[in-house]
PDB file of C-alpha atoms in Angstrom:
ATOM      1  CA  UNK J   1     -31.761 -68.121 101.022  1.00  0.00           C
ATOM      2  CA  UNK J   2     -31.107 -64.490  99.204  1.00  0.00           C
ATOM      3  CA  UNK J   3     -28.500 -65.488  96.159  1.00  0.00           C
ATOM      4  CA  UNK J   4     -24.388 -64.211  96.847  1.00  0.00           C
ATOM      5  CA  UNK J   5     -23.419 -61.572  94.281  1.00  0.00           C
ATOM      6  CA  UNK J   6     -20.057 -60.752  93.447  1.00  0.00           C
ATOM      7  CA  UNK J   7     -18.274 -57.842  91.533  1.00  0.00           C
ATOM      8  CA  UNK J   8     -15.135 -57.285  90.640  1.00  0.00           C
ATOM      9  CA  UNK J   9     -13.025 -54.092  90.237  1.00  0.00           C
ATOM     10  CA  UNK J  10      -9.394 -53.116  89.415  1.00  0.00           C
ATOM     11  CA  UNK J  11      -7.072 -50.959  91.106  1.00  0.00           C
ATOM     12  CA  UNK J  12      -5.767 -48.018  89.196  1.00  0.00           C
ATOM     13  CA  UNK J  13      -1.915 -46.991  89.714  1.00  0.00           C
ATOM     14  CA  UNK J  14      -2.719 -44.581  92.491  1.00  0.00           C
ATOM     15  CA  UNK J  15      -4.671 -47.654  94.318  1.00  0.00           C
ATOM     16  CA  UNK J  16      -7.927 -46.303  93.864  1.00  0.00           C
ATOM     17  CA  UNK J  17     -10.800 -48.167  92.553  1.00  0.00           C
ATOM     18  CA  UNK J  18     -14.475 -47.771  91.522  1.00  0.00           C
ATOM     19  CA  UNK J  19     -17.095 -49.278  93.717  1.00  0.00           C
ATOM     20  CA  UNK J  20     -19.646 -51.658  91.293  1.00  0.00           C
ATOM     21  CA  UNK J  21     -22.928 -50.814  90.527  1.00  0.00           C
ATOM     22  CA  UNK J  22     -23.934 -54.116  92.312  1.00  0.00           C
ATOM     23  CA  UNK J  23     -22.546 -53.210  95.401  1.00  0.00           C
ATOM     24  CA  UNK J  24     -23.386 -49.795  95.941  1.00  0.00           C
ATOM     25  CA  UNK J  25     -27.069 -50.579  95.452  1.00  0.00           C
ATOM     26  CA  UNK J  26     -26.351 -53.491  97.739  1.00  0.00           C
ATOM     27  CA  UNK J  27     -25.104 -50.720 100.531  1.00  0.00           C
ATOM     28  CA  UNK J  28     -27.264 -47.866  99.471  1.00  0.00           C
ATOM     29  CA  UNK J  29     -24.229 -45.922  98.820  1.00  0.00           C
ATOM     30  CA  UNK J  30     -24.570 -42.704  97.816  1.00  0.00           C
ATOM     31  CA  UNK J  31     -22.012 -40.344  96.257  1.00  0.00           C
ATOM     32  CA  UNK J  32     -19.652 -38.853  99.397  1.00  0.00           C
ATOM     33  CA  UNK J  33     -20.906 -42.200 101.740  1.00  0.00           C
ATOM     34  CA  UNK J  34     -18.419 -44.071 103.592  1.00  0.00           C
ATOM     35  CA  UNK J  35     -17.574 -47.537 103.178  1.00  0.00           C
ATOM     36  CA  UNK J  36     -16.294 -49.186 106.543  1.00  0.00           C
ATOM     37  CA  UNK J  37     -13.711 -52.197 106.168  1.00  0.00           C
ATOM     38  CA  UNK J  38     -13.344 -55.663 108.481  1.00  0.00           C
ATOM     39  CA  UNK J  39     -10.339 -57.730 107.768  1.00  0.00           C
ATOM     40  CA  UNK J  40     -10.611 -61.171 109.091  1.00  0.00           C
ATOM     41  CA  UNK J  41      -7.723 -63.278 109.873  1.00  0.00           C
ATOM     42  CA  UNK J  42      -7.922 -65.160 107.025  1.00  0.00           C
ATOM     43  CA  UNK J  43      -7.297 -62.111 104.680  1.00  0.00           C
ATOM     44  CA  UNK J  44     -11.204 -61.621 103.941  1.00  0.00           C
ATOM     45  CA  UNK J  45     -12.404 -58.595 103.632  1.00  0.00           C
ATOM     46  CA  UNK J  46     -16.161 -57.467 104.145  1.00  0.00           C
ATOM     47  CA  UNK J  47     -17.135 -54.051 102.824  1.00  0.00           C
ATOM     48  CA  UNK J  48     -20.024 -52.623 104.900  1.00  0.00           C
ATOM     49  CA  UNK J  49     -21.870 -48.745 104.891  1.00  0.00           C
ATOM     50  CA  UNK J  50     -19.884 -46.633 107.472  1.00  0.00           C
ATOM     51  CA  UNK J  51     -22.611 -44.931 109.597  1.00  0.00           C
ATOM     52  CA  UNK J  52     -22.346 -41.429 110.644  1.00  0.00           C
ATOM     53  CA  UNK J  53     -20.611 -41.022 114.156  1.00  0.00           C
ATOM     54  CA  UNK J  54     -22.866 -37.868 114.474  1.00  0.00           C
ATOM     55  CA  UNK J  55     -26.202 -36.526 112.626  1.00  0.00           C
ATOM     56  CA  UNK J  56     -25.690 -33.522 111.221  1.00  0.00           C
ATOM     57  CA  UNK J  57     -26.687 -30.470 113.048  1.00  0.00           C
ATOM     58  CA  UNK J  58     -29.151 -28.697 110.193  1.00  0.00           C
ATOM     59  CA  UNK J  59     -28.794 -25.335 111.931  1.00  0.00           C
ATOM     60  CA  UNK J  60     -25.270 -25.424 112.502  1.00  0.00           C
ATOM     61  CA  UNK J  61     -24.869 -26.544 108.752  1.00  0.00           C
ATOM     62  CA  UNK J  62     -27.329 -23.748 107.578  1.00  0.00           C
ATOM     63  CA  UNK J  63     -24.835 -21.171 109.514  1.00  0.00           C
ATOM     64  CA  UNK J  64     -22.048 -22.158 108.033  1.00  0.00           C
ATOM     65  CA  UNK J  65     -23.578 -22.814 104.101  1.00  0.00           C
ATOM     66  CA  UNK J  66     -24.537 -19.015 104.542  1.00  0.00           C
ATOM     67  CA  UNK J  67     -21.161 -18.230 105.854  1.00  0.00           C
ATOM     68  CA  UNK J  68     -19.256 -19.764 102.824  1.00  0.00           C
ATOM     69  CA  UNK J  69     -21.605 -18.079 100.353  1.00  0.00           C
ATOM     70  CA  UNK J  70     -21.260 -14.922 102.256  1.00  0.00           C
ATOM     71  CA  UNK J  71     -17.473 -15.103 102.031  1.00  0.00           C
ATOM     72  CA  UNK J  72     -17.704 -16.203  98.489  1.00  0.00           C
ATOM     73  CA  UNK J  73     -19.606 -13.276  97.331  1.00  0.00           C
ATOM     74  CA  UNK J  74     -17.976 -10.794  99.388  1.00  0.00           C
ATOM     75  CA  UNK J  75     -14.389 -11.318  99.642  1.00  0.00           C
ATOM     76  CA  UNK J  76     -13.777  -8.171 100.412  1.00  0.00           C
ATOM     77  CA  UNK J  77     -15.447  -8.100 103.759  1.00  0.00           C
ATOM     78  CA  UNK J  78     -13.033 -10.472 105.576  1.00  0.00           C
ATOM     79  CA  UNK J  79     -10.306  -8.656 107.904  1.00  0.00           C
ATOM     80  CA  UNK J  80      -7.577  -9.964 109.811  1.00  0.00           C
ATOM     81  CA  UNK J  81      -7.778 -10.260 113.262  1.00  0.00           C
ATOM     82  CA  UNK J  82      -5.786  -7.706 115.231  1.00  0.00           C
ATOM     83  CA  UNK J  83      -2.657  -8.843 117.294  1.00  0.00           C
ATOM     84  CA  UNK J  84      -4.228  -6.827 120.605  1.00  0.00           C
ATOM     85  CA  UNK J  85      -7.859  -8.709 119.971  1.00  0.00           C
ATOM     86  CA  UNK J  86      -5.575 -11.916 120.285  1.00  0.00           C
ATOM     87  CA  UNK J  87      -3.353 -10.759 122.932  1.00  0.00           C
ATOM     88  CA  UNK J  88      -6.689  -9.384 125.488  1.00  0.00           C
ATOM     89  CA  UNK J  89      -8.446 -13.266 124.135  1.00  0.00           C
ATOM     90  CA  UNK J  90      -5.381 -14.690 125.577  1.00  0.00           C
ATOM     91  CA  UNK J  91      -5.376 -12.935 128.720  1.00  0.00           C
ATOM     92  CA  UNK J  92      -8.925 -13.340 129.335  1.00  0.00           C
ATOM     93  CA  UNK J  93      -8.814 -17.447 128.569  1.00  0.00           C
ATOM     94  CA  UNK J  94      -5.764 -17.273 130.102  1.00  0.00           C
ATOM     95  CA  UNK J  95      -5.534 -20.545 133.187  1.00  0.00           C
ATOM     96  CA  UNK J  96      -9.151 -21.374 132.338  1.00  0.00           C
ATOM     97  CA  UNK J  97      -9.306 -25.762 130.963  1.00  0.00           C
ATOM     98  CA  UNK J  98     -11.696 -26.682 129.281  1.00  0.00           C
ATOM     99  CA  UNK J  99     -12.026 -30.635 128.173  1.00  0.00           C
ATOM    100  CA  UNK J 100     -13.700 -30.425 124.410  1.00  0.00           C
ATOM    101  CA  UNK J 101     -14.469 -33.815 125.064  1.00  0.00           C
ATOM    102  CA  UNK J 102     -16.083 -33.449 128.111  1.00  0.00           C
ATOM    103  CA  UNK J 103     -20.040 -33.983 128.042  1.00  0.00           C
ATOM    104  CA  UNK J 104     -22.177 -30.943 128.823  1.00  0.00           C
ATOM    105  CA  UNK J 105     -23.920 -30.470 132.002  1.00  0.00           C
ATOM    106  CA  UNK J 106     -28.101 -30.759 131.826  1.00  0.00           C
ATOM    107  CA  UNK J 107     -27.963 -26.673 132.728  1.00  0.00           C
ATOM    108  CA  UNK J 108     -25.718 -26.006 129.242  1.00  0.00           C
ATOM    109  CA  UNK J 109     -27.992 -28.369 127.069  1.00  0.00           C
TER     110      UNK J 109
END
């Protein structure tokens, strides 16, 4: 039978706390991990690793790493949209739904 361990931490005035050493290497938490909560009726609480809804799309997340360094070194490149470029995107869009939520067809995978 694998021993309990416990840990103890203390709440700071903003209610924040450090996670102990013991428990993070418990998890495998890593810095920026989530940490999921279940309150049982009795007023326990059991911490548990949150697991990522979605895996991160590398190509999507290489876009947009070179995007914010791109904006980062060149300020100066970013415009503001002009009010007709909105106003013909409007028209154009304009009675067309779309449900974000909605799962894509097998032609638009």
């Amino acid at each position: 039978m694998a021993a309990t361990l416990e840990a103890e931490s203390t709440l700071t005035d903003r209610y924040q706390t450090t996670v102990p050493e013991t428990v993070r290497r418990a998890l495998q938490l890593g810095k920026r991990d989530k940490i999921h909560y279940t309150i049982r009726p009795g007023g326990e609480v059991v911490l548990s690793r949150a697991e990522p809804t979605q895996p991160a799309d590398p190509v999507l997340g290489a876009f947009l790493g070179f995007l914010a360094q791109d904006i980062a070194q060149h300020p100066e490149r970013l415009q503001a949209i002009d009010a007709s470029l909105v106003q013909r995107l409007q028209a154009l869009s304009e009675g067309v739904d779309i449900d974000l939520d909605a799962a894509l067809s097998a032609d638009d995978e």
